[in-house]
Coordinates of C-alpha atoms in Angstrom, one line a residue:
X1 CA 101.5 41.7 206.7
X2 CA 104.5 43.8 207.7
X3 CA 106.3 41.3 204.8
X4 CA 103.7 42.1 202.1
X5 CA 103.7 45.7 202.9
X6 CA 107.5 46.6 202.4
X7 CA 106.9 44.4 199.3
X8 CA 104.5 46.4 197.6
X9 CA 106.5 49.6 198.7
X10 CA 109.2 48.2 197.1
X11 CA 107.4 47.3 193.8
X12 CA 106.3 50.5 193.7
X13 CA 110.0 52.2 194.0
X14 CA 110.6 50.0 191.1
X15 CA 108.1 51.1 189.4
X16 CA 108.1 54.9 189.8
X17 CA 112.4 54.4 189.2
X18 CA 112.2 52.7 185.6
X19 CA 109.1 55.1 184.7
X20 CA 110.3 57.1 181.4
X21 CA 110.3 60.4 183.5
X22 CA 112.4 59.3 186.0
X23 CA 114.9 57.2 184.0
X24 CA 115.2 59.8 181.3
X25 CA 116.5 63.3 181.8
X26 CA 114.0 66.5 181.2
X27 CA 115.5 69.7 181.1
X28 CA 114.0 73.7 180.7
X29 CA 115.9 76.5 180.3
X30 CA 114.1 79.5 181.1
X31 CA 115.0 83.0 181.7
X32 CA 113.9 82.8 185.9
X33 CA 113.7 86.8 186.2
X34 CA 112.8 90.0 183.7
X35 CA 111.4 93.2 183.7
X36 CA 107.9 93.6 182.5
X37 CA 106.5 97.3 181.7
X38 CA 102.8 97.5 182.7
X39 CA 100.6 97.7 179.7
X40 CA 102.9 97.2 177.5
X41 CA 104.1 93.0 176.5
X42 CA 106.7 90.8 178.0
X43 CA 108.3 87.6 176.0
X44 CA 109.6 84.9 178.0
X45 CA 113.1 83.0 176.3
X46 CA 112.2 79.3 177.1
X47 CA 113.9 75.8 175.8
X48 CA 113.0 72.2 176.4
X49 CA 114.4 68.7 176.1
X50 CA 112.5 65.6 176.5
X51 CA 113.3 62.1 176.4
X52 CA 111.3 60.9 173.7
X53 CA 113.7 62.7 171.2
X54 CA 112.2 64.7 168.1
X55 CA 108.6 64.8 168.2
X56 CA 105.9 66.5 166.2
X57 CA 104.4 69.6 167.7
X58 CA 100.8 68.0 167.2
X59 CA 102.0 65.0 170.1
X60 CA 103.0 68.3 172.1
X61 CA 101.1 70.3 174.6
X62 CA 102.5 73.3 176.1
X63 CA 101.1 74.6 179.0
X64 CA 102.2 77.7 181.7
X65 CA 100.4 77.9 185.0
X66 CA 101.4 79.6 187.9
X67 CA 103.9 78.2 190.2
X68 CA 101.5 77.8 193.4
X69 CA 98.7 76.2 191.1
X70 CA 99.4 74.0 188.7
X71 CA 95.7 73.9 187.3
X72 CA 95.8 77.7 187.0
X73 CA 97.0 77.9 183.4
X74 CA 97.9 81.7 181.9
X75 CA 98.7 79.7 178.8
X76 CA 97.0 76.7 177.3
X77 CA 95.7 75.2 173.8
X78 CA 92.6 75.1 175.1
X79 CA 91.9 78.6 175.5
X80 CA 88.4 78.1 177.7
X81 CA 91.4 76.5 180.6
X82 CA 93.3 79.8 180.7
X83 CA 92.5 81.4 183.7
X84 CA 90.5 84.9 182.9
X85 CA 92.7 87.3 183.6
X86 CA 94.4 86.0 181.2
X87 CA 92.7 84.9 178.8
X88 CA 93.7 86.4 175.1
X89 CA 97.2 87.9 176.5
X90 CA 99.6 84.7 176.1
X91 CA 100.7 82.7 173.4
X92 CA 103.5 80.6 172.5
X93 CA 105.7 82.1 170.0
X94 CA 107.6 79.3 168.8
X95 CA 107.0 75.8 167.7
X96 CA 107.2 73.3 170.6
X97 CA 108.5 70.4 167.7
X98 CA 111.4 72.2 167.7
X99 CA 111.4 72.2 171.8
X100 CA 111.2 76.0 171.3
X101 CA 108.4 77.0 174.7
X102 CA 108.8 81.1 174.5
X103 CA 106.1 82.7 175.9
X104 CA 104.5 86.1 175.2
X105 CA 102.7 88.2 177.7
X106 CA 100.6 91.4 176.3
X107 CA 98.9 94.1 178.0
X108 CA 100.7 93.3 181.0
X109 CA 99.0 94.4 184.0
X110 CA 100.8 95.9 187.9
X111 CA 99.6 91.8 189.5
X112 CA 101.3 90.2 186.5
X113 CA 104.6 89.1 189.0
X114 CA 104.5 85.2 188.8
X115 CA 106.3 83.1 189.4
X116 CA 104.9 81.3 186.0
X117 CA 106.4 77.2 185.3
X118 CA 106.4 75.9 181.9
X119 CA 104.7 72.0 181.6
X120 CA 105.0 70.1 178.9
X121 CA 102.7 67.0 178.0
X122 CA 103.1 64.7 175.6
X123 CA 100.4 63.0 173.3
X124 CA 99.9 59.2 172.7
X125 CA 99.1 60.3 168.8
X126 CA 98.5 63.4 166.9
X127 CA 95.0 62.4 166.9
X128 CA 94.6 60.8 170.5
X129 CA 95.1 64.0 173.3
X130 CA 95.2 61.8 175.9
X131 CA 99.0 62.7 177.3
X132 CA 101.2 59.0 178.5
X133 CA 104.0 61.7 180.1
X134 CA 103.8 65.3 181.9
X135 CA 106.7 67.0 183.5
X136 CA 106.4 70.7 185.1
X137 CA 110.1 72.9 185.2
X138 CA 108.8 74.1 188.7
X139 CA 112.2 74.7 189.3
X140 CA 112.6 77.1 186.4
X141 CA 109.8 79.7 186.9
X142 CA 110.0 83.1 185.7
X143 CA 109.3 86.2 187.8
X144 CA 108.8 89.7 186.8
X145 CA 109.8 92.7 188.2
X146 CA 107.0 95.1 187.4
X147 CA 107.8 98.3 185.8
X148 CA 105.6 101.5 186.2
X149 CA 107.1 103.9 184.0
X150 CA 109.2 102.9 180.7
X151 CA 113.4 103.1 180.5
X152 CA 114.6 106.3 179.2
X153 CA 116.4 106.3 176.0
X154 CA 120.2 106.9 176.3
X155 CA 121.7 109.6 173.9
X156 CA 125.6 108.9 173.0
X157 CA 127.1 112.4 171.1
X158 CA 129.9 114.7 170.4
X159 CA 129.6 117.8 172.9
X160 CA 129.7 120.0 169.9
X161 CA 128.3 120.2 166.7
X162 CA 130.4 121.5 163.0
X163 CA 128.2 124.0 160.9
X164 CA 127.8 122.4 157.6
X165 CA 129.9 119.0 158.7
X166 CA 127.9 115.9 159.0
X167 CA 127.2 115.5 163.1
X168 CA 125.7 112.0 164.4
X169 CA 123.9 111.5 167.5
X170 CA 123.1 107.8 168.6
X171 CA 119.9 106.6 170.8
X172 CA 119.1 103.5 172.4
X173 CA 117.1 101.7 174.5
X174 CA 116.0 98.2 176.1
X175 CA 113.5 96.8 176.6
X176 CA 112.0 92.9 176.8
X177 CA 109.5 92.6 174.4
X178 CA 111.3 91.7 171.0
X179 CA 107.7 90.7 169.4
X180 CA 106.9 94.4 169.7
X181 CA 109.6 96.6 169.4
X182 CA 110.1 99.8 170.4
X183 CA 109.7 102.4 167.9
X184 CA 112.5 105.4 168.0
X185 CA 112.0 108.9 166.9
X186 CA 113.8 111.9 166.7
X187 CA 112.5 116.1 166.7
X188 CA 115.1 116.8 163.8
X189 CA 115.5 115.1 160.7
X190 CA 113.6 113.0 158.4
X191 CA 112.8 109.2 159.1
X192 CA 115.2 108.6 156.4
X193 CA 118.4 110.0 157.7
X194 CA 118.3 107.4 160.5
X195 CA 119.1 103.8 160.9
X196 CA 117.6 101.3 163.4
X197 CA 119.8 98.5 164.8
X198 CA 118.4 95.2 166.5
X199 CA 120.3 93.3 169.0
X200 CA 120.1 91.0 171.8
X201 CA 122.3 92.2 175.1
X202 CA 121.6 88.9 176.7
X203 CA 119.1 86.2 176.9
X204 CA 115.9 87.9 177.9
X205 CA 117.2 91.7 177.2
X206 CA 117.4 93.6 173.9
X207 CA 118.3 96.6 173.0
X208 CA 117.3 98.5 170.0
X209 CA 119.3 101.9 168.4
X210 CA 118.9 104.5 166.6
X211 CA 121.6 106.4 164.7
X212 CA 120.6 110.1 163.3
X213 CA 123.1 112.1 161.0
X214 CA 122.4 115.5 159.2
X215 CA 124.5 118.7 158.7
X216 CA 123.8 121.4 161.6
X217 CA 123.3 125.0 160.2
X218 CA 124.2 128.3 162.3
X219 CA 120.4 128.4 163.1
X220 CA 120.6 124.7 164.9
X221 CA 122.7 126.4 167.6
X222 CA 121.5 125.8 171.1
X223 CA 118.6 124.3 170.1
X224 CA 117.0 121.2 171.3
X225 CA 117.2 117.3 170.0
X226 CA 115.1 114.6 171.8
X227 CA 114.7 111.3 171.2
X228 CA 111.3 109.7 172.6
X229 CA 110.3 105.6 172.3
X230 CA 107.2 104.7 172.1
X231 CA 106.8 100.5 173.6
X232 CA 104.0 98.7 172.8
X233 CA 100.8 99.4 174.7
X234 CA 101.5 103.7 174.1
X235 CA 103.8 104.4 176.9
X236 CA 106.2 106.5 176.2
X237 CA 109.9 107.7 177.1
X238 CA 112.1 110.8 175.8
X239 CA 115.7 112.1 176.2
X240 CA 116.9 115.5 175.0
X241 CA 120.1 117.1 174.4
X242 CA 120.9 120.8 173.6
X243 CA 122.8 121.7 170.6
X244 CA 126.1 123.4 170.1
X245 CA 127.2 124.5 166.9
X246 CA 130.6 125.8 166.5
X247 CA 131.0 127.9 163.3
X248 CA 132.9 126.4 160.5
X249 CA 136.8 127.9 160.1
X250 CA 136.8 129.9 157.0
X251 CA 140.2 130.3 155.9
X252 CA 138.5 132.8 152.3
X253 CA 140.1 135.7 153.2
X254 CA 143.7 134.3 154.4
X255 CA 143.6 132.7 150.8
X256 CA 142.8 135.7 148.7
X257 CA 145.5 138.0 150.6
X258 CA 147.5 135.1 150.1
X259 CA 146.6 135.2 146.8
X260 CA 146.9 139.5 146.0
X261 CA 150.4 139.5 148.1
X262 CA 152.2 136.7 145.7
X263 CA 150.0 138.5 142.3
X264 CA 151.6 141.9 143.6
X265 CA 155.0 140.4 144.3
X266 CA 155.5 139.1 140.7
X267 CA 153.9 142.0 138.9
X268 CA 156.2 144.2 141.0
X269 CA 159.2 141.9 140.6
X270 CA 158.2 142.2 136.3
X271 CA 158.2 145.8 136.6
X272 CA 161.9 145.6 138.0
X273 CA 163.2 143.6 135.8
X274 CA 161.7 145.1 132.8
X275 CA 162.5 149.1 134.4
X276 CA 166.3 147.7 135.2
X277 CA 166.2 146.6 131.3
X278 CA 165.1 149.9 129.8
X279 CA 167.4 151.6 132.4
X280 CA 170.4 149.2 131.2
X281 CA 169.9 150.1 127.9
X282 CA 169.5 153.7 128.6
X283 CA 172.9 153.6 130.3
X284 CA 174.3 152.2 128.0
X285 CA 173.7 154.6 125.2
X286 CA 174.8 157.4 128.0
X287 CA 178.3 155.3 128.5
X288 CA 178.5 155.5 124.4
X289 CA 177.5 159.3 124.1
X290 CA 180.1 160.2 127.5
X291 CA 182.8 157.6 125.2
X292 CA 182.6 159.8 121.9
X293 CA 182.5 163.3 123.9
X294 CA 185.4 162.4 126.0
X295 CA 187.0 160.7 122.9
X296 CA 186.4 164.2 120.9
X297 CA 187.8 166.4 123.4
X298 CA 190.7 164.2 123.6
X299 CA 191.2 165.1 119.7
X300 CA 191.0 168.5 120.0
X301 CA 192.8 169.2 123.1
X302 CA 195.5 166.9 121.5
X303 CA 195.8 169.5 118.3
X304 CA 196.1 172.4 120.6
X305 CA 199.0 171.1 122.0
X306 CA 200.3 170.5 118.3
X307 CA 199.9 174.4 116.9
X308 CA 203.2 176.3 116.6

């Protein structure tokens, strides 16, 4: 008996070792920790690989259940499955045939932590639902840490402002919920003088900006510009600044006494020249008048000499 025994145990160590899910290599990469903001939505990067190679996402089934009950599903095709709280808050927002397994979590609530495991399943056919393999991640679970109040927006700015010179303030935020993003407004300035920018900071945190510029008049000074975001679900978050404006250097009046000096300096230095013309010639005809009086003195003072 002892014989048969380690016989069948060995059989079945053969068995289990050249089963497709232990021969073949299943991998999940899932983000294993974020933030979520209550009430507002969560989305959860997630990436398979499976050994059967490219398959259809109707042989697929996708399933998230929490990490300490594997038949508690908070995500499942079946929708009746999914456990009530949440029920109508998940969904998968990429196709699994492309081994794509994010999840999205809405109206988050404060008991919303996790850990939550991704399971994939595969179908015999499209039309046949009964799975031949099932593998669980259970050692790439998510967690949340679960945020009361929303981040603040972060204001980046000159300290001072340039009456009538174009002044840009930039605002951003992140946040973990790129299905719903996070809408940016500002107290000054239309909706058209800013511009909204989109990126990802790193895998399971984004970040979303918002870039005002208008021209700050006298009045503007030592007023107030706030920024709020608004996330998904209503709650809200605001930064504010005060505004400096420094008055624009107006160099008028230099330029026009610049201007009247030079003008009075060439209409004075015309004057000369045309005064020390008429003066010239005025000599002149003085130096020909003094020539012809000395000249006719000479003549007579000569024929005094000559009388007898």
């Amino acid at each position: 008996m002892d014989k048969e025994r380690k016989m069948m145990i060995f059989c079945l160590i053969v068995a289990a070792l050249s089963s497709p899910v232990f021969t073949e290599e299943w991998k999940a990469n899932v983000v294993t920790f974020l933030d979520a903001l209550v009430s507002s939505c969560v989305v959860v990067p997630c990436s398979f690989t499976h050994p059967r190679g490219p398959l259809p996402t109707s042989r697929l089934r996708g399933i998230w259940h929490c990490s300490t009950n594997h038949k508690e599903y908070i995500y499942n095709d079946d929708n009746t499955l999914i456990v009530d709280s949440f029920r109508g808050r998940t969904k998968l927002l990429g196709p699994l045939g492309q081994n794509n397994c994010t999840l999205e979590i809405i109206d988050i609530k404060d008991h919303d932590n996790g850990p939550f495991c991704f399971r994939i399943e595969l179908a015999k056919t499209s039309t046949d639902t009964s799975t031949t393999d099932k593998f669980s991640f259970v050692e790439q679970c998510v967690e949340f840490r679960m945020l009361t109040d929303p981040p603040k927006p972060i204001l980046n700015h000159a300290n001072t402002a340039i009456q009538d010179h174009p002044y840009t303030l930039t605002c951003s935020v992140t946040h973990t919920c790129p299905s719903h993003v996070p809408k940016l407004t500002w107290n000054k300035g239309t909706a058209d003088m800013a511009t909204e920018i989109h990126r990802e900071v790193q895998r399971g945190l984004w970040e979303v900006q918002s870039i005002l510029t208008f021209i700050p008049e006298e009045k503007d000074d030592h007023t107030d510009v706030t920024c709020t975001a608004a996330f998904h679900g209503k709650p809200e978050s605001s930064e504010t600044m005060t505004l400096y404006v420094k008055r624009a250097e107006n160099y008028n009046h230099i330029i026009i006494l610049t201007v009247v000096g030079i003008g009075t300096a060439v209409l004075f230095g015309v004057f000369c020249i045309l005064m020390v013309k008429k003066y010239k010639k005025r000599i002149a005809e003085l130096q020909n008048q003094e020539g012809s009086l000395l000249s006719c003195y000479s003549h007579i003072s000569f024929r005094e000499i000559t009388l007898p």
